[in-house]
Amino acid sequence: MIAVINPSNGPGGSRDREYVTGIENLKNAGITVLGYLYTKYGQRSRSSVESEASAYKRWYNTNGIMLDEMSNTPGFESYYSSVNDYVKSLGMTHTVGNPGTVVPASFIGTLDCLVIYENSGLPPITELQKYRGHAAPNSAYISYGVPTLDTAFEIASAAYVRWLYITHACLPNPYDTLPSYFSAEVATLDNGTSTTASREPPQSGPHPKAPRAKSAAR
């Protein structure tokens, strides 16, 4: 499981002790923790992005970085591969990029994982199949505004992505609460069997974005 932390649209201006405690708890539970950064579709200076990545490592010792607002325009591949190299040079091991849509094949490998769908409702399986044949697509999808968990779809879709996250929550912020069916979502991936998922009471705790097929969170 992955949890993406986002103190202040990035690491913020200083170390937050409550985040330190929360991250330690997540890591002790075996969860990979990534720090959230935005790239403004490749328009934000690499030095600013790398400076904030360094802050995440110093203040929170995150396992890696999640790059939001990722460009899918050809020509920006080197921007993201350079940030990836910098993050790895700090001793972090995971990078996730979120273009939120399919990307040209030239972007595959620039980061460890790409979120190829972030939208309301479930993605078409045909969209998830587009990267079959590549050695390590390591793709992911995020579906919000899904009132009831379709576990049969969850299992079918998991064949094409490494990470997934489905939630009942909606815009403007579908990441401010855990899915009402979070336990069933995780159990389905663990068991690989479809079930009828009843709605469970919302849970408190770390809030998700970007899970693993297998499951994830922000």
Short mmCIF file of C-alpha atoms in Angstrom, two decimals:
data_model
loop_
_atom_site.label_atom_id
_atom_site.label_comp_id
_atom_site.label_asym_id
_atom_site.label_seq_id
_atom_site.Cartn_x
_atom_site.Cartn_y
_atom_site.Cartn_z
CA MET A 1 0.00 0.00 0.00
CA ILE A 2 1.11 3.54 -0.78
CA ALA A 3 0.11 6.68 1.14
CA VAL A 4 0.81 10.12 -0.34
CA ILE A 5 1.27 12.91 2.21
CA ASN A 6 0.60 16.54 1.37
CA PRO A 7 1.24 18.94 4.27
CA SER A 8 0.81 22.18 2.29
CA ASN A 9 0.62 21.62 -1.48
CA GLY A 10 4.10 20.26 -0.93
CA PRO A 11 6.23 19.83 2.20
CA GLY A 12 5.38 23.28 3.59
CA GLY A 13 7.83 25.70 5.17
CA SER A 14 8.97 23.60 8.11
CA ARG A 15 8.84 20.14 9.64
CA ASP A 16 5.48 19.23 11.18
CA ARG A 17 5.88 16.93 14.17
CA GLU A 18 2.38 15.47 13.76
CA TYR A 19 3.27 14.39 10.24
CA VAL A 20 6.49 12.84 11.55
CA THR A 21 4.49 10.70 13.99
CA GLY A 22 1.90 9.78 11.38
CA ILE A 23 4.55 8.78 8.84
CA GLU A 24 6.34 6.62 11.39
CA ASN A 25 3.05 4.85 12.11
CA LEU A 26 2.42 4.27 8.40
CA LYS A 27 5.90 2.93 7.79
CA ASN A 28 5.71 0.66 10.83
CA ALA A 29 2.54 -0.79 9.28
CA GLY A 30 4.49 -1.60 6.10
CA ILE A 31 3.05 1.27 4.04
CA THR A 32 5.20 3.10 1.48
CA VAL A 33 5.00 6.88 2.06
CA LEU A 34 5.43 9.39 -0.76
CA GLY A 35 5.60 13.18 -0.56
CA TYR A 36 3.31 15.20 -2.83
CA LEU A 37 4.77 17.75 -5.27
CA TYR A 38 3.20 19.52 -8.24
CA THR A 39 5.09 20.22 -11.47
CA LYS A 40 2.63 22.54 -13.27
CA TYR A 41 2.77 20.25 -16.32
CA GLY A 42 6.52 20.67 -16.62
CA GLN A 43 6.42 24.47 -16.31
CA ARG A 44 7.60 24.59 -12.71
CA SER A 45 11.36 24.94 -12.38
CA ARG A 46 13.15 21.69 -11.74
CA SER A 47 15.18 23.37 -9.02
CA SER A 48 11.97 24.19 -7.06
CA VAL A 49 10.68 20.63 -7.43
CA GLU A 50 14.02 19.15 -6.40
CA SER A 51 14.33 21.51 -3.43
CA GLU A 52 10.96 20.35 -2.10
CA ALA A 53 11.84 16.71 -2.74
CA SER A 54 14.94 17.25 -0.63
CA ALA A 55 12.80 18.79 2.15
CA TYR A 56 10.58 15.70 2.20
CA LYS A 57 13.64 13.52 2.64
CA ARG A 58 15.19 15.71 5.38
CA TRP A 59 12.04 16.40 7.37
CA TYR A 60 10.00 13.23 6.87
CA ASN A 61 12.32 10.57 5.41
CA THR A 62 9.66 9.61 2.86
CA ASN A 63 10.17 6.57 0.66
CA GLY A 64 9.69 8.62 -2.46
CA ILE A 65 7.86 11.40 -4.28
CA MET A 66 4.54 11.71 -6.11
CA LEU A 67 4.61 14.30 -8.91
CA ASP A 68 1.18 15.75 -9.64
CA GLU A 69 0.18 17.88 -12.65
CA MET A 70 2.51 15.81 -14.81
CA SER A 71 2.74 16.72 -18.47
CA ASN A 72 1.99 14.13 -21.14
CA THR A 73 3.33 16.33 -23.94
CA PRO A 74 6.32 14.94 -25.86
CA GLY A 75 9.44 16.92 -25.04
CA PHE A 76 9.01 16.81 -21.26
CA GLU A 77 10.37 13.30 -20.82
CA SER A 78 13.82 14.53 -19.74
CA TYR A 79 12.27 16.87 -17.15
CA TYR A 80 10.67 13.94 -15.35
CA SER A 81 13.52 11.50 -15.79
CA SER A 82 15.89 14.12 -14.33
CA VAL A 83 13.63 14.62 -11.29
CA ASN A 84 13.45 10.85 -10.92
CA ASP A 85 17.25 10.63 -10.93
CA TYR A 86 17.49 13.39 -8.33
CA VAL A 87 14.95 11.75 -6.02
CA LYS A 88 16.86 8.46 -6.24
CA SER A 89 20.14 10.27 -5.54
CA LEU A 90 18.66 11.37 -2.19
CA GLY A 91 18.19 7.74 -1.20
CA MET A 92 14.46 7.57 -1.91
CA THR A 93 13.27 4.56 -3.89
CA HIS A 94 9.84 5.33 -5.40
CA THR A 95 8.55 7.90 -7.89
CA VAL A 96 4.98 8.25 -9.14
CA GLY A 97 3.81 10.70 -11.80
CA ASN A 98 0.19 11.77 -12.22
CA PRO A 99 -0.73 12.99 -15.70
CA GLY A 100 -4.20 11.60 -14.95
CA THR A 101 -4.53 10.32 -18.51
CA VAL A 102 -2.75 8.09 -20.98
CA VAL A 103 0.74 9.13 -22.05
CA PRO A 104 2.89 8.53 -25.13
CA ALA A 105 5.07 5.43 -24.89
CA SER A 106 8.11 7.72 -24.67
CA PHE A 107 7.10 8.62 -21.08
CA ILE A 108 7.16 5.03 -19.86
CA GLY A 109 10.20 4.59 -17.64
CA THR A 110 10.68 8.28 -16.84
CA LEU A 111 9.22 7.54 -13.38
CA ASP A 112 8.54 4.27 -11.60
CA CYS A 113 4.77 4.51 -11.97
CA LEU A 114 2.33 6.66 -13.98
CA VAL A 115 -1.29 7.37 -13.04
CA ILE A 116 -2.99 7.01 -16.43
CA TYR A 117 -6.54 7.74 -15.23
CA GLU A 118 -7.77 10.14 -12.55
CA ASN A 119 -11.42 10.86 -13.09
CA SER A 120 -14.99 10.37 -11.95
CA GLY A 121 -16.25 6.84 -12.46
CA LEU A 122 -14.40 3.70 -13.43
CA PRO A 123 -11.91 3.69 -16.32
CA PRO A 124 -12.60 1.76 -19.53
CA ILE A 125 -10.58 -1.46 -19.48
CA THR A 126 -9.41 -0.59 -23.01
CA GLU A 127 -7.60 2.45 -21.59
CA LEU A 128 -5.82 0.31 -19.01
CA GLN A 129 -4.77 -2.22 -21.66
CA LYS A 130 -2.82 0.31 -23.73
CA TYR A 131 0.52 -0.43 -22.10
CA ARG A 132 0.46 -4.20 -22.48
CA GLY A 133 3.63 -5.34 -24.17
CA HIS A 134 5.87 -2.88 -22.36
CA ALA A 135 8.33 -4.52 -20.00
CA ALA A 136 7.32 -2.59 -16.88
CA PRO A 137 4.41 -0.20 -17.36
CA ASN A 138 3.79 0.11 -13.60
CA SER A 139 0.67 2.14 -14.28
CA ALA A 140 -2.10 3.13 -11.87
CA TYR A 141 -5.59 4.57 -11.89
CA ILE A 142 -7.67 6.66 -9.49
CA SER A 143 -11.48 6.62 -9.65
CA TYR A 144 -13.52 8.99 -7.51
CA GLY A 145 -17.26 9.49 -7.21
CA VAL A 146 -17.93 5.73 -7.29
CA PRO A 147 -20.83 5.17 -4.86
CA THR A 148 -20.65 1.36 -4.74
CA LEU A 149 -17.59 -0.84 -5.08
CA ASP A 150 -17.76 -3.26 -8.02
CA THR A 151 -15.29 -5.87 -6.84
CA ALA A 152 -15.53 -7.88 -10.07
CA PHE A 153 -14.34 -4.80 -11.98
CA GLU A 154 -11.68 -4.14 -9.36
CA ILE A 155 -10.21 -7.62 -9.88
CA ALA A 156 -10.45 -7.43 -13.68
CA SER A 157 -8.75 -4.02 -13.79
CA ALA A 158 -5.97 -5.13 -11.45
CA ALA A 159 -4.65 -7.34 -14.25
CA TYR A 160 -3.56 -4.22 -16.16
CA VAL A 161 -2.24 -1.85 -13.48
CA ARG A 162 0.12 -2.11 -10.57
CA TRP A 163 -1.79 0.29 -8.31
CA LEU A 164 -5.40 1.39 -8.06
CA TYR A 165 -7.60 3.53 -5.84
CA ILE A 166 -11.40 3.69 -5.95
CA THR A 167 -13.38 6.00 -3.66
CA HIS A 168 -16.95 7.16 -3.14
CA ALA A 169 -15.71 10.70 -2.37
CA CYS A 170 -16.21 13.42 -4.99
CA LEU A 171 -14.77 16.75 -6.11
CA PRO A 172 -13.73 19.30 -4.99
CA ASN A 173 -11.57 17.05 -2.80
CA PRO A 174 -12.05 13.30 -3.11
CA TYR A 175 -8.95 12.74 -0.94
CA ASP A 176 -10.16 14.22 2.36
CA THR A 177 -11.66 10.94 3.60
CA LEU A 178 -11.08 7.24 3.13
CA PRO A 179 -13.52 5.36 0.88
CA SER A 180 -16.67 4.19 2.64
CA TYR A 181 -15.81 0.66 1.41
CA PHE A 182 -12.05 0.85 2.01
CA SER A 183 -11.78 -2.42 3.94
CA ALA A 184 -13.61 -4.34 1.21
CA GLU A 185 -11.50 -2.68 -1.48
CA VAL A 186 -8.27 -3.79 0.15
CA ALA A 187 -9.58 -7.26 1.06
CA THR A 188 -10.68 -7.87 -2.53
CA LEU A 189 -7.18 -7.19 -3.81
CA ASP A 190 -5.67 -9.35 -1.08
CA ASN A 191 -7.98 -12.26 -1.83
CA GLY A 192 -8.38 -11.86 -5.59
CA THR A 193 -12.07 -12.74 -5.29
CA SER A 194 -15.13 -10.64 -5.96
CA THR A 195 -17.65 -10.00 -3.21
CA THR A 196 -20.63 -7.81 -2.58
CA ALA A 197 -19.17 -4.78 -0.83
CA SER A 198 -21.51 -3.08 1.56
CA ARG A 199 -20.95 0.56 2.41
CA GLU A 200 -18.99 0.87 5.62
CA PRO A 201 -18.82 3.89 7.90
CA PRO A 202 -16.16 6.42 6.83
CA GLN A 203 -12.90 5.83 8.63
CA SER A 204 -10.50 8.35 10.06
CA GLY A 205 -6.79 8.22 9.51
CA PRO A 206 -4.29 8.90 6.73
CA HIS A 207 -6.08 9.95 3.58
CA PRO A 208 -5.18 8.40 0.26
CA LYS A 209 -4.39 8.98 -3.29
CA ALA A 210 -2.79 6.46 -5.64
CA PRO A 211 -3.03 2.86 -4.51
CA ARG A 212 -1.72 -0.46 -5.56
CA ALA A 213 -3.42 -3.30 -7.29
CA LYS A 214 -2.84 -3.89 -4.45
CA SER A 215 -4.12 -0.33 -3.14
CA ALA A 216 -3.18 3.24 -2.26
CA ALA A 217 -3.99 6.55 -0.55
CA ARG A 218 -3.24 10.28 -0.05
#
